[in-house]
Amino acid sequence: MKGGSGKTSVSAALGGLAAASGWRVLMVDLDPQGNLAREFGYMDKSDGGQSLHNAIVAHQPLSVLKNVRPNLDVVAGGRHTRKMTNWLSAELRDDPSVVTRLDEVLESAAANADLVIFDTPPGEAAISELVSASAHYFLIPTQGDAASQDGIADILARIASARSGKDPLNAALELLGVVVTFVPSGGKVIDREIRKDLASLLGEDVRIFAPSIRFAKQAAIDVRARGIGVAEYEVLKTKSEKALPWHEALKRKVPTERFSSAAGGLASDYQQLTEAVLEAFTKRQQELGYLE
């Protein structure tokens, strides 16, 4: 529910790394800012959420961007998602059944996917209702501050509401876990304190994934500027350094790209987090009988 907590960064890393590992992934961008397009570099191909808007509002066929990466398809979001949100907000007051529209729209697009990831916007109640009706798990990125903890409490209340009552919106909805984001480099004490506070708030039954995602501003800026994932960025960095280290290029006055020194650590954080999330997801699917 809070902006700047790392929802898009975590979603993009999880989807991109899962796809690179062989999972068939469908990503659905529900944020009017449409920042997934920057994360994956498909700005020139994005319709700004027009197809998603038309599918939800007017039952038109949904257009999916295929193979944004191998094994990775995307339903684009953007400025038209705002119009969809406004329509939903008004429509839900008179016809609560429209809350199932996303589930209906994605039935065909998600048929062959191993994993569907929704990137949600902050504070959009109508979108939260759609996701609550369609998703199986919530994954919550948080910086651990007081405002973020308030947002977690709101999501927990939303999950409880969706699961309860005589005719629950989504009895299967549950919290998969929490991800601590943007911890300062060298901030082990801060990280421990955040995790301690979250454990106190959430109880021992809620998983707080490790590792935390470190704060690496320059790497994050570079990744979005290039439209690549942090792991892809690290590969480029390594190739560039093998070709000619920047200090050697400077000595020879040869133009070369500069990369953030924190990229490797950040890539490692996301890789370990993705492995942990997919392991938890798979284990839970097995427990519920969806997988052998």
PDB file of C-alpha atoms in Angstrom:
ATOM      1  CA  MET A   1       0.000   0.000   0.000  1.00  0.00           C
ATOM      2  CA  LYS A   2       3.030   2.295   0.291  1.00  0.00           C
ATOM      3  CA  GLY A   3       4.878   3.868  -2.614  1.00  0.00           C
ATOM      4  CA  GLY A   4       8.636   3.370  -2.866  1.00  0.00           C
ATOM      5  CA  SER A   5       8.725   0.096  -0.959  1.00  0.00           C
ATOM      6  CA  GLY A   6      10.210  -1.843  -3.873  1.00  0.00           C
ATOM      7  CA  LYS A   7       7.126  -3.570  -5.296  1.00  0.00           C
ATOM      8  CA  THR A   8       8.107  -3.140  -8.951  1.00  0.00           C
ATOM      9  CA  SER A   9      11.807  -3.861  -8.382  1.00  0.00           C
ATOM     10  CA  VAL A  10      11.050  -7.068  -6.481  1.00  0.00           C
ATOM     11  CA  SER A  11       8.354  -8.111  -8.981  1.00  0.00           C
ATOM     12  CA  ALA A  12      10.656  -7.556 -11.962  1.00  0.00           C
ATOM     13  CA  ALA A  13      13.586  -9.364 -10.372  1.00  0.00           C
ATOM     14  CA  LEU A  14      11.428 -12.296  -9.291  1.00  0.00           C
ATOM     15  CA  GLY A  15       9.778 -12.608 -12.710  1.00  0.00           C
ATOM     16  CA  GLY A  16      12.962 -12.145 -14.696  1.00  0.00           C
ATOM     17  CA  LEU A  17      15.053 -14.564 -12.666  1.00  0.00           C
ATOM     18  CA  ALA A  18      12.278 -17.180 -12.502  1.00  0.00           C
ATOM     19  CA  ALA A  19      11.938 -17.016 -16.294  1.00  0.00           C
ATOM     20  CA  ALA A  20      15.710 -17.295 -16.734  1.00  0.00           C
ATOM     21  CA  SER A  21      15.524 -20.443 -14.573  1.00  0.00           C
ATOM     22  CA  GLY A  22      12.998 -22.031 -16.926  1.00  0.00           C
ATOM     23  CA  TRP A  23       9.709 -21.074 -15.284  1.00  0.00           C
ATOM     24  CA  ARG A  24       7.005 -19.851 -17.663  1.00  0.00           C
ATOM     25  CA  VAL A  25       6.078 -16.452 -16.243  1.00  0.00           C
ATOM     26  CA  LEU A  26       3.250 -14.012 -16.949  1.00  0.00           C
ATOM     27  CA  MET A  27       3.671 -10.561 -15.435  1.00  0.00           C
ATOM     28  CA  VAL A  28       0.665  -8.259 -15.110  1.00  0.00           C
ATOM     29  CA  ASP A  29       1.427  -4.564 -14.647  1.00  0.00           C
ATOM     30  CA  LEU A  30      -1.464  -3.000 -12.709  1.00  0.00           C
ATOM     31  CA  ASP A  31       0.331   0.236 -11.863  1.00  0.00           C
ATOM     32  CA  PRO A  32      -0.727   3.406 -13.734  1.00  0.00           C
ATOM     33  CA  GLN A  33       2.951   4.397 -13.775  1.00  0.00           C
ATOM     34  CA  GLY A  34       3.715   1.297 -15.846  1.00  0.00           C
ATOM     35  CA  ASN A  35       7.254   1.044 -14.503  1.00  0.00           C
ATOM     36  CA  LEU A  36       7.651  -2.594 -15.498  1.00  0.00           C
ATOM     37  CA  ALA A  37       8.145  -1.259 -19.028  1.00  0.00           C
ATOM     38  CA  ARG A  38      11.278   0.515 -17.851  1.00  0.00           C
ATOM     39  CA  GLU A  39      12.468  -2.509 -15.882  1.00  0.00           C
ATOM     40  CA  PHE A  40      12.292  -4.748 -18.978  1.00  0.00           C
ATOM     41  CA  GLY A  41      12.911  -2.156 -21.691  1.00  0.00           C
ATOM     42  CA  TYR A  42       9.678  -2.509 -23.686  1.00  0.00           C
ATOM     43  CA  MET A  43       8.592   1.161 -23.528  1.00  0.00           C
ATOM     44  CA  ASP A  44       8.319   1.350 -27.326  1.00  0.00           C
ATOM     45  CA  LYS A  45       6.038  -1.719 -27.426  1.00  0.00           C
ATOM     46  CA  SER A  46       3.791  -0.884 -24.481  1.00  0.00           C
ATOM     47  CA  ASP A  47       0.229   0.287 -25.097  1.00  0.00           C
ATOM     48  CA  GLY A  48       0.141   1.968 -21.694  1.00  0.00           C
ATOM     49  CA  GLY A  49      -2.462  -0.466 -20.390  1.00  0.00           C
ATOM     50  CA  GLN A  50      -4.982   0.159 -23.191  1.00  0.00           C
ATOM     51  CA  SER A  51      -5.581  -3.543 -23.897  1.00  0.00           C
ATOM     52  CA  LEU A  52      -5.989  -4.358 -20.198  1.00  0.00           C
ATOM     53  CA  HIS A  53      -8.426  -1.458 -19.843  1.00  0.00           C
ATOM     54  CA  ASN A  54     -10.473  -2.627 -22.844  1.00  0.00           C
ATOM     55  CA  ALA A  55     -10.505  -6.227 -21.632  1.00  0.00           C
ATOM     56  CA  ILE A  56     -11.664  -5.327 -18.112  1.00  0.00           C
ATOM     57  CA  VAL A  57     -14.136  -2.599 -19.083  1.00  0.00           C
ATOM     58  CA  ALA A  58     -15.484  -3.826 -22.430  1.00  0.00           C
ATOM     59  CA  HIS A  59     -14.755  -7.590 -22.489  1.00  0.00           C
ATOM     60  CA  GLN A  60     -12.408  -7.186 -25.456  1.00  0.00           C
ATOM     61  CA  PRO A  61      -9.597  -9.716 -26.128  1.00  0.00           C
ATOM     62  CA  LEU A  62      -6.490  -9.155 -24.063  1.00  0.00           C
ATOM     63  CA  SER A  63      -3.225  -8.401 -25.853  1.00  0.00           C
ATOM     64  CA  VAL A  64      -0.089  -9.890 -24.281  1.00  0.00           C
ATOM     65  CA  LEU A  65       3.503  -8.891 -25.027  1.00  0.00           C
ATOM     66  CA  LYS A  66       5.119 -12.223 -25.821  1.00  0.00           C
ATOM     67  CA  ASN A  67       8.714 -13.154 -25.026  1.00  0.00           C
ATOM     68  CA  VAL A  68       9.776  -9.885 -23.440  1.00  0.00           C
ATOM     69  CA  ARG A  69      12.415 -12.266 -22.166  1.00  0.00           C
ATOM     70  CA  PRO A  70      12.604 -16.005 -22.916  1.00  0.00           C
ATOM     71  CA  ASN A  71       9.740 -17.625 -20.948  1.00  0.00           C
ATOM     72  CA  LEU A  72       8.451 -14.190 -19.875  1.00  0.00           C
ATOM     73  CA  ASP A  73       5.237 -12.572 -21.184  1.00  0.00           C
ATOM     74  CA  VAL A  74       3.804  -9.272 -19.956  1.00  0.00           C
ATOM     75  CA  VAL A  75       0.410  -7.588 -19.783  1.00  0.00           C
ATOM     76  CA  ALA A  76       1.354  -3.920 -20.005  1.00  0.00           C
ATOM     77  CA  GLY A  77       0.139  -1.192 -17.671  1.00  0.00           C
ATOM     78  CA  GLY A  78       0.389   2.584 -17.772  1.00  0.00           C
ATOM     79  CA  ARG A  79      -1.732   5.692 -18.212  1.00  0.00           C
ATOM     80  CA  HIS A  80      -4.826   3.795 -19.410  1.00  0.00           C
ATOM     81  CA  THR A  81      -4.743   1.756 -16.208  1.00  0.00           C
ATOM     82  CA  ARG A  82      -5.771   4.947 -14.404  1.00  0.00           C
ATOM     83  CA  LYS A  83      -8.944   5.106 -16.500  1.00  0.00           C
ATOM     84  CA  MET A  84      -9.606   1.454 -15.712  1.00  0.00           C
ATOM     85  CA  THR A  85      -9.154   2.153 -12.010  1.00  0.00           C
ATOM     86  CA  ASN A  86     -11.618   5.050 -12.108  1.00  0.00           C
ATOM     87  CA  TRP A  87     -14.161   2.888 -13.917  1.00  0.00           C
ATOM     88  CA  LEU A  88     -13.728   0.066 -11.422  1.00  0.00           C
ATOM     89  CA  SER A  89     -14.103   2.361  -8.430  1.00  0.00           C
ATOM     90  CA  ALA A  90     -17.454   3.587  -9.719  1.00  0.00           C
ATOM     91  CA  GLU A  91     -18.645   0.202 -10.966  1.00  0.00           C
ATOM     92  CA  LEU A  92     -17.840  -1.719  -7.780  1.00  0.00           C
ATOM     93  CA  ARG A  93     -20.321   0.408  -5.842  1.00  0.00           C
ATOM     94  CA  ASP A  94     -23.216  -0.827  -7.998  1.00  0.00           C
ATOM     95  CA  ASP A  95     -21.983  -4.216  -9.219  1.00  0.00           C
ATOM     96  CA  PRO A  96     -19.577  -6.010  -6.857  1.00  0.00           C
ATOM     97  CA  SER A  97     -19.316  -8.910  -9.311  1.00  0.00           C
ATOM     98  CA  VAL A  98     -16.920  -6.916 -11.527  1.00  0.00           C
ATOM     99  CA  VAL A  99     -14.243  -7.766  -8.960  1.00  0.00           C
ATOM    100  CA  THR A 100     -13.808 -11.093 -10.798  1.00  0.00           C
ATOM    101  CA  ARG A 101     -13.055  -9.435 -14.153  1.00  0.00           C
ATOM    102  CA  LEU A 102      -9.268  -9.786 -13.855  1.00  0.00           C
ATOM    103  CA  ASP A 103      -9.586 -13.499 -13.163  1.00  0.00           C
ATOM    104  CA  GLU A 104     -11.789 -13.897 -16.249  1.00  0.00           C
ATOM    105  CA  VAL A 105      -9.558 -11.762 -18.473  1.00  0.00           C
ATOM    106  CA  LEU A 106      -6.407 -13.711 -17.579  1.00  0.00           C
ATOM    107  CA  GLU A 107      -7.885 -17.194 -17.886  1.00  0.00           C
ATOM    108  CA  SER A 108      -6.537 -17.734 -21.393  1.00  0.00           C
ATOM    109  CA  ALA A 109      -3.334 -15.679 -21.080  1.00  0.00           C
ATOM    110  CA  ALA A 110      -2.277 -17.472 -17.894  1.00  0.00           C
ATOM    111  CA  ALA A 111      -3.244 -20.973 -19.027  1.00  0.00           C
ATOM    112  CA  ASN A 112       0.338 -22.070 -19.764  1.00  0.00           C
ATOM    113  CA  ALA A 113       2.095 -20.054 -17.066  1.00  0.00           C
ATOM    114  CA  ASP A 114       3.825 -21.637 -14.084  1.00  0.00           C
ATOM    115  CA  LEU A 115       3.758 -18.334 -12.264  1.00  0.00           C
ATOM    116  CA  VAL A 116       1.636 -15.182 -12.604  1.00  0.00           C
ATOM    117  CA  ILE A 117       2.977 -12.050 -10.922  1.00  0.00           C
ATOM    118  CA  PHE A 118       0.875  -8.934 -10.327  1.00  0.00           C
ATOM    119  CA  ASP A 119       2.772  -5.667  -9.852  1.00  0.00           C
ATOM    120  CA  THR A 120       0.364  -3.519  -7.850  1.00  0.00           C
ATOM    121  CA  PRO A 121       0.219   0.248  -7.327  1.00  0.00           C
ATOM    122  CA  PRO A 122       0.211   1.962  -3.930  1.00  0.00           C
ATOM    123  CA  GLY A 123      -3.119   2.928  -2.451  1.00  0.00           C
ATOM    124  CA  GLU A 124      -5.476   1.935  -5.290  1.00  0.00           C
ATOM    125  CA  ALA A 125      -8.378   0.252  -3.480  1.00  0.00           C
ATOM    126  CA  ALA A 126     -10.123  -0.934  -6.658  1.00  0.00           C
ATOM    127  CA  ILE A 127      -6.961  -2.634  -7.957  1.00  0.00           C
ATOM    128  CA  SER A 128      -6.408  -4.212  -4.556  1.00  0.00           C
ATOM    129  CA  GLU A 129      -9.919  -5.667  -4.763  1.00  0.00           C
ATOM    130  CA  LEU A 130      -9.200  -7.130  -8.213  1.00  0.00           C
ATOM    131  CA  VAL A 131      -5.958  -8.686  -7.028  1.00  0.00           C
ATOM    132  CA  SER A 132      -7.546  -9.983  -3.837  1.00  0.00           C
ATOM    133  CA  ALA A 133     -10.100 -11.831  -5.941  1.00  0.00           C
ATOM    134  CA  SER A 134      -7.558 -13.285  -8.388  1.00  0.00           C
ATOM    135  CA  ALA A 135      -4.279 -13.932  -6.572  1.00  0.00           C
ATOM    136  CA  HIS A 136      -3.360 -16.867  -4.398  1.00  0.00           C
ATOM    137  CA  TYR A 137      -0.471 -15.263  -2.520  1.00  0.00           C
ATOM    138  CA  PHE A 138       0.630 -11.826  -1.424  1.00  0.00           C
ATOM    139  CA  LEU A 139       4.349 -11.027  -1.193  1.00  0.00           C
ATOM    140  CA  ILE A 140       4.955  -7.800   0.708  1.00  0.00           C
ATOM    141  CA  PRO A 141       8.109  -5.696   0.211  1.00  0.00           C
ATOM    142  CA  THR A 142       8.695  -3.279   3.090  1.00  0.00           C
ATOM    143  CA  GLN A 143      11.363  -0.903   4.322  1.00  0.00           C
ATOM    144  CA  GLY A 144      10.272  -1.669   7.864  1.00  0.00           C
ATOM    145  CA  ASP A 145       9.489   1.898   8.943  1.00  0.00           C
ATOM    146  CA  ALA A 146       6.296   2.823  10.804  1.00  0.00           C
ATOM    147  CA  ALA A 147       4.403   3.840   7.658  1.00  0.00           C
ATOM    148  CA  SER A 148       5.343   0.566   5.962  1.00  0.00           C
ATOM    149  CA  GLN A 149       4.179  -1.401   9.000  1.00  0.00           C
ATOM    150  CA  ASP A 150       0.824   0.392   8.810  1.00  0.00           C
ATOM    151  CA  GLY A 151       0.600  -0.731   5.174  1.00  0.00           C
ATOM    152  CA  ILE A 152       1.314  -4.339   6.150  1.00  0.00           C
ATOM    153  CA  ALA A 153      -1.438  -4.222   8.756  1.00  0.00           C
ATOM    154  CA  ASP A 154      -3.840  -2.964   6.093  1.00  0.00           C
ATOM    155  CA  ILE A 155      -2.913  -5.813   3.724  1.00  0.00           C
ATOM    156  CA  LEU A 156      -3.341  -8.404   6.470  1.00  0.00           C
ATOM    157  CA  ALA A 157      -6.795  -6.978   7.164  1.00  0.00           C
ATOM    158  CA  ARG A 158      -7.608  -7.135   3.444  1.00  0.00           C
ATOM    159  CA  ILE A 159      -6.547 -10.794   3.271  1.00  0.00           C
ATOM    160  CA  ALA A 160      -8.649 -11.633   6.337  1.00  0.00           C
ATOM    161  CA  SER A 161     -11.647  -9.848   4.826  1.00  0.00           C
ATOM    162  CA  ALA A 162     -11.286 -11.643   1.475  1.00  0.00           C
ATOM    163  CA  ARG A 163     -11.153 -15.024   3.202  1.00  0.00           C
ATOM    164  CA  SER A 164     -14.036 -14.514   5.634  1.00  0.00           C
ATOM    165  CA  GLY A 165     -17.829 -14.460   5.513  1.00  0.00           C
ATOM    166  CA  LYS A 166     -20.486 -16.795   4.156  1.00  0.00           C
ATOM    167  CA  ASP A 167     -19.478 -16.049   0.568  1.00  0.00           C
ATOM    168  CA  PRO A 168     -15.776 -15.152   0.723  1.00  0.00           C
ATOM    169  CA  LEU A 169     -14.194 -13.214  -2.099  1.00  0.00           C
ATOM    170  CA  ASN A 170     -11.175 -15.552  -2.175  1.00  0.00           C
ATOM    171  CA  ALA A 171     -10.927 -18.202   0.523  1.00  0.00           C
ATOM    172  CA  ALA A 172      -7.540 -19.352  -0.842  1.00  0.00           C
ATOM    173  CA  LEU A 173      -5.807 -15.979  -0.450  1.00  0.00           C
ATOM    174  CA  GLU A 174      -2.807 -15.993   1.884  1.00  0.00           C
ATOM    175  CA  LEU A 175       0.400 -14.189   2.720  1.00  0.00           C
ATOM    176  CA  LEU A 176       3.442 -15.978   1.336  1.00  0.00           C
ATOM    177  CA  GLY A 177       5.856 -13.729   3.190  1.00  0.00           C
ATOM    178  CA  VAL A 178       7.552 -10.364   3.635  1.00  0.00           C
ATOM    179  CA  VAL A 179      10.686  -8.979   1.958  1.00  0.00           C
ATOM    180  CA  VAL A 180      12.813  -6.319   3.659  1.00  0.00           C
ATOM    181  CA  THR A 181      13.981  -3.804   1.043  1.00  0.00           C
ATOM    182  CA  PHE A 182      16.530  -1.019   0.649  1.00  0.00           C
ATOM    183  CA  VAL A 183      18.649  -1.667   3.719  1.00  0.00           C
ATOM    184  CA  PRO A 184      21.758   0.583   3.727  1.00  0.00           C
ATOM    185  CA  SER A 185      25.021  -1.124   2.821  1.00  0.00           C
ATOM    186  CA  GLY A 186      26.676  -2.342   5.996  1.00  0.00           C
ATOM    187  CA  GLY A 187      23.406  -1.892   7.862  1.00  0.00           C
ATOM    188  CA  LYS A 188      23.385  -5.263   9.620  1.00  0.00           C
ATOM    189  CA  VAL A 189      22.227  -3.750  12.911  1.00  0.00           C
ATOM    190  CA  ILE A 190      19.415  -1.862  11.157  1.00  0.00           C
ATOM    191  CA  ASP A 191      18.400  -5.028   9.315  1.00  0.00           C
ATOM    192  CA  ARG A 192      18.255  -7.028  12.555  1.00  0.00           C
ATOM    193  CA  GLU A 193      16.121  -4.351  14.212  1.00  0.00           C
ATOM    194  CA  ILE A 194      13.709  -4.212  11.256  1.00  0.00           C
ATOM    195  CA  ARG A 195      13.346  -7.988  11.290  1.00  0.00           C
ATOM    196  CA  LYS A 196      12.830  -8.018  15.042  1.00  0.00           C
ATOM    197  CA  ASP A 197      10.067  -5.391  14.767  1.00  0.00           C
ATOM    198  CA  LEU A 198       8.399  -7.252  11.891  1.00  0.00           C
ATOM    199  CA  ALA A 199       8.512 -10.557  13.764  1.00  0.00           C
ATOM    200  CA  SER A 200       6.849  -8.874  16.726  1.00  0.00           C
ATOM    201  CA  LEU A 201       4.170  -7.360  14.476  1.00  0.00           C
ATOM    202  CA  LEU A 202       3.491 -10.434  12.338  1.00  0.00           C
ATOM    203  CA  GLY A 203       4.101 -13.346  14.693  1.00  0.00           C
ATOM    204  CA  GLU A 204       6.267 -16.398  14.224  1.00  0.00           C
ATOM    205  CA  ASP A 205       4.039 -17.983  11.566  1.00  0.00           C
ATOM    206  CA  VAL A 206       4.781 -15.282   8.954  1.00  0.00           C
ATOM    207  CA  ARG A 207       7.909 -15.840   6.868  1.00  0.00           C
ATOM    208  CA  ILE A 208      10.337 -12.934   6.598  1.00  0.00           C
ATOM    209  CA  PHE A 209      12.457 -13.832   3.596  1.00  0.00           C
ATOM    210  CA  ALA A 210      16.222 -13.636   3.562  1.00  0.00           C
ATOM    211  CA  PRO A 211      18.211 -11.913   2.369  1.00  0.00           C
ATOM    212  CA  SER A 212      17.131  -8.319   2.657  1.00  0.00           C
ATOM    213  CA  ILE A 213      17.579  -6.214  -0.486  1.00  0.00           C
ATOM    214  CA  ARG A 214      20.355  -3.693  -0.089  1.00  0.00           C
ATOM    215  CA  PHE A 215      20.058  -0.031  -1.066  1.00  0.00           C
ATOM    216  CA  ALA A 216      22.142   0.524  -4.210  1.00  0.00           C
ATOM    217  CA  LYS A 217      20.871   3.728  -5.776  1.00  0.00           C
ATOM    218  CA  GLN A 218      23.250   4.017  -8.721  1.00  0.00           C
ATOM    219  CA  ALA A 219      22.759   0.399  -9.739  1.00  0.00           C
ATOM    220  CA  ALA A 220      18.960   0.837  -9.561  1.00  0.00           C
ATOM    221  CA  ILE A 221      19.139   3.980 -11.719  1.00  0.00           C
ATOM    222  CA  ASP A 222      21.407   2.277 -14.266  1.00  0.00           C
ATOM    223  CA  VAL A 223      19.199  -0.811 -14.482  1.00  0.00           C
ATOM    224  CA  ARG A 224      16.062   1.192 -15.314  1.00  0.00           C
ATOM    225  CA  ALA A 225      17.939   3.467 -17.699  1.00  0.00           C
ATOM    226  CA  ARG A 226      19.071   0.419 -19.683  1.00  0.00           C
ATOM    227  CA  GLY A 227      15.781  -1.477 -19.364  1.00  0.00           C
ATOM    228  CA  ILE A 228      17.497  -4.607 -18.072  1.00  0.00           C
ATOM    229  CA  GLY A 229      17.369  -6.734 -14.953  1.00  0.00           C
ATOM    230  CA  VAL A 230      19.970  -6.417 -12.236  1.00  0.00           C
ATOM    231  CA  ALA A 231      21.402  -9.842 -13.134  1.00  0.00           C
ATOM    232  CA  GLU A 232      21.657  -8.766 -16.786  1.00  0.00           C
ATOM    233  CA  TYR A 233      23.347  -5.558 -15.630  1.00  0.00           C
ATOM    234  CA  GLU A 234      25.929  -7.565 -13.684  1.00  0.00           C
ATOM    235  CA  VAL A 235      26.675  -9.648 -16.797  1.00  0.00           C
ATOM    236  CA  LEU A 236      27.296  -6.464 -18.832  1.00  0.00           C
ATOM    237  CA  LYS A 237      29.469  -5.083 -16.039  1.00  0.00           C
ATOM    238  CA  THR A 238      31.571  -8.245 -15.933  1.00  0.00           C
ATOM    239  CA  LYS A 239      32.011  -8.301 -19.738  1.00  0.00           C
ATOM    240  CA  SER A 240      33.008  -4.639 -19.767  1.00  0.00           C
ATOM    241  CA  GLU A 241      35.564  -5.102 -17.000  1.00  0.00           C
ATOM    242  CA  LYS A 242      37.057  -8.149 -18.734  1.00  0.00           C
ATOM    243  CA  ALA A 243      37.333  -6.218 -21.993  1.00  0.00           C
ATOM    244  CA  LEU A 244      39.076  -3.232 -20.422  1.00  0.00           C
ATOM    245  CA  PRO A 245      38.910  -2.151 -16.747  1.00  0.00           C
ATOM    246  CA  TRP A 246      37.669   1.420 -16.359  1.00  0.00           C
ATOM    247  CA  HIS A 247      40.913   2.633 -14.755  1.00  0.00           C
ATOM    248  CA  GLU A 248      42.891   1.248 -17.693  1.00  0.00           C
ATOM    249  CA  ALA A 249      40.467   2.841 -20.156  1.00  0.00           C
ATOM    250  CA  LEU A 250      40.889   6.161 -18.341  1.00  0.00           C
ATOM    251  CA  LYS A 251      44.667   5.895 -18.591  1.00  0.00           C
ATOM    252  CA  ARG A 252      44.442   5.185 -22.333  1.00  0.00           C
ATOM    253  CA  LYS A 253      41.708   7.803 -22.807  1.00  0.00           C
ATOM    254  CA  VAL A 254      39.410   5.175 -24.304  1.00  0.00           C
ATOM    255  CA  PRO A 255      35.634   5.746 -23.835  1.00  0.00           C
ATOM    256  CA  THR A 256      34.087   3.041 -21.678  1.00  0.00           C
ATOM    257  CA  GLU A 257      30.930   2.475 -19.698  1.00  0.00           C
ATOM    258  CA  ARG A 258      30.962   2.867 -15.930  1.00  0.00           C
ATOM    259  CA  PHE A 259      28.983   0.467 -13.781  1.00  0.00           C
ATOM    260  CA  SER A 260      27.975   0.568 -10.143  1.00  0.00           C
ATOM    261  CA  SER A 261      30.321  -1.407  -7.905  1.00  0.00           C
ATOM    262  CA  ALA A 262      27.283  -2.495  -5.839  1.00  0.00           C
ATOM    263  CA  ALA A 263      25.700  -4.348  -8.784  1.00  0.00           C
ATOM    264  CA  GLY A 264      27.150  -7.723  -7.894  1.00  0.00           C
ATOM    265  CA  GLY A 265      25.888  -7.628  -4.321  1.00  0.00           C
ATOM    266  CA  LEU A 266      22.463  -6.426  -5.414  1.00  0.00           C
ATOM    267  CA  ALA A 267      22.220  -9.144  -8.060  1.00  0.00           C
ATOM    268  CA  SER A 268      23.155 -11.720  -5.425  1.00  0.00           C
ATOM    269  CA  ASP A 269      20.436 -10.406  -3.083  1.00  0.00           C
ATOM    270  CA  TYR A 270      17.768 -10.779  -5.743  1.00  0.00           C
ATOM    271  CA  GLN A 271      19.027 -14.195  -6.844  1.00  0.00           C
ATOM    272  CA  GLN A 272      18.921 -15.567  -3.292  1.00  0.00           C
ATOM    273  CA  LEU A 273      15.537 -13.954  -2.655  1.00  0.00           C
ATOM    274  CA  THR A 274      14.085 -15.449  -5.850  1.00  0.00           C
ATOM    275  CA  GLU A 275      15.337 -18.907  -4.905  1.00  0.00           C
ATOM    276  CA  ALA A 276      13.772 -18.559  -1.444  1.00  0.00           C
ATOM    277  CA  VAL A 277      10.435 -17.280  -2.764  1.00  0.00           C
ATOM    278  CA  LEU A 278      10.138 -19.967  -5.448  1.00  0.00           C
ATOM    279  CA  GLU A 279      11.040 -22.642  -2.923  1.00  0.00           C
ATOM    280  CA  ALA A 280       8.351 -21.373  -0.521  1.00  0.00           C
ATOM    281  CA  PHE A 281       5.826 -21.092  -3.352  1.00  0.00           C
ATOM    282  CA  THR A 282       6.534 -24.633  -4.565  1.00  0.00           C
ATOM    283  CA  LYS A 283       6.392 -26.096  -1.074  1.00  0.00           C
ATOM    284  CA  ARG A 284       3.067 -24.406  -0.371  1.00  0.00           C
ATOM    285  CA  GLN A 285       1.621 -25.564  -3.707  1.00  0.00           C
ATOM    286  CA  GLN A 286       2.632 -29.105  -2.825  1.00  0.00           C
ATOM    287  CA  GLU A 287       1.059 -28.839   0.634  1.00  0.00           C
ATOM    288  CA  LEU A 288      -2.188 -27.699  -0.961  1.00  0.00           C
ATOM    289  CA  GLY A 289      -2.144 -30.548  -3.471  1.00  0.00           C
ATOM    290  CA  TYR A 290      -1.586 -28.442  -6.601  1.00  0.00           C
ATOM    291  CA  LEU A 291       1.773 -30.087  -7.301  1.00  0.00           C
ATOM    292  CA  GLU A 292       3.038 -33.632  -6.792  1.00  0.00           C
TER     293      GLU A 292
END
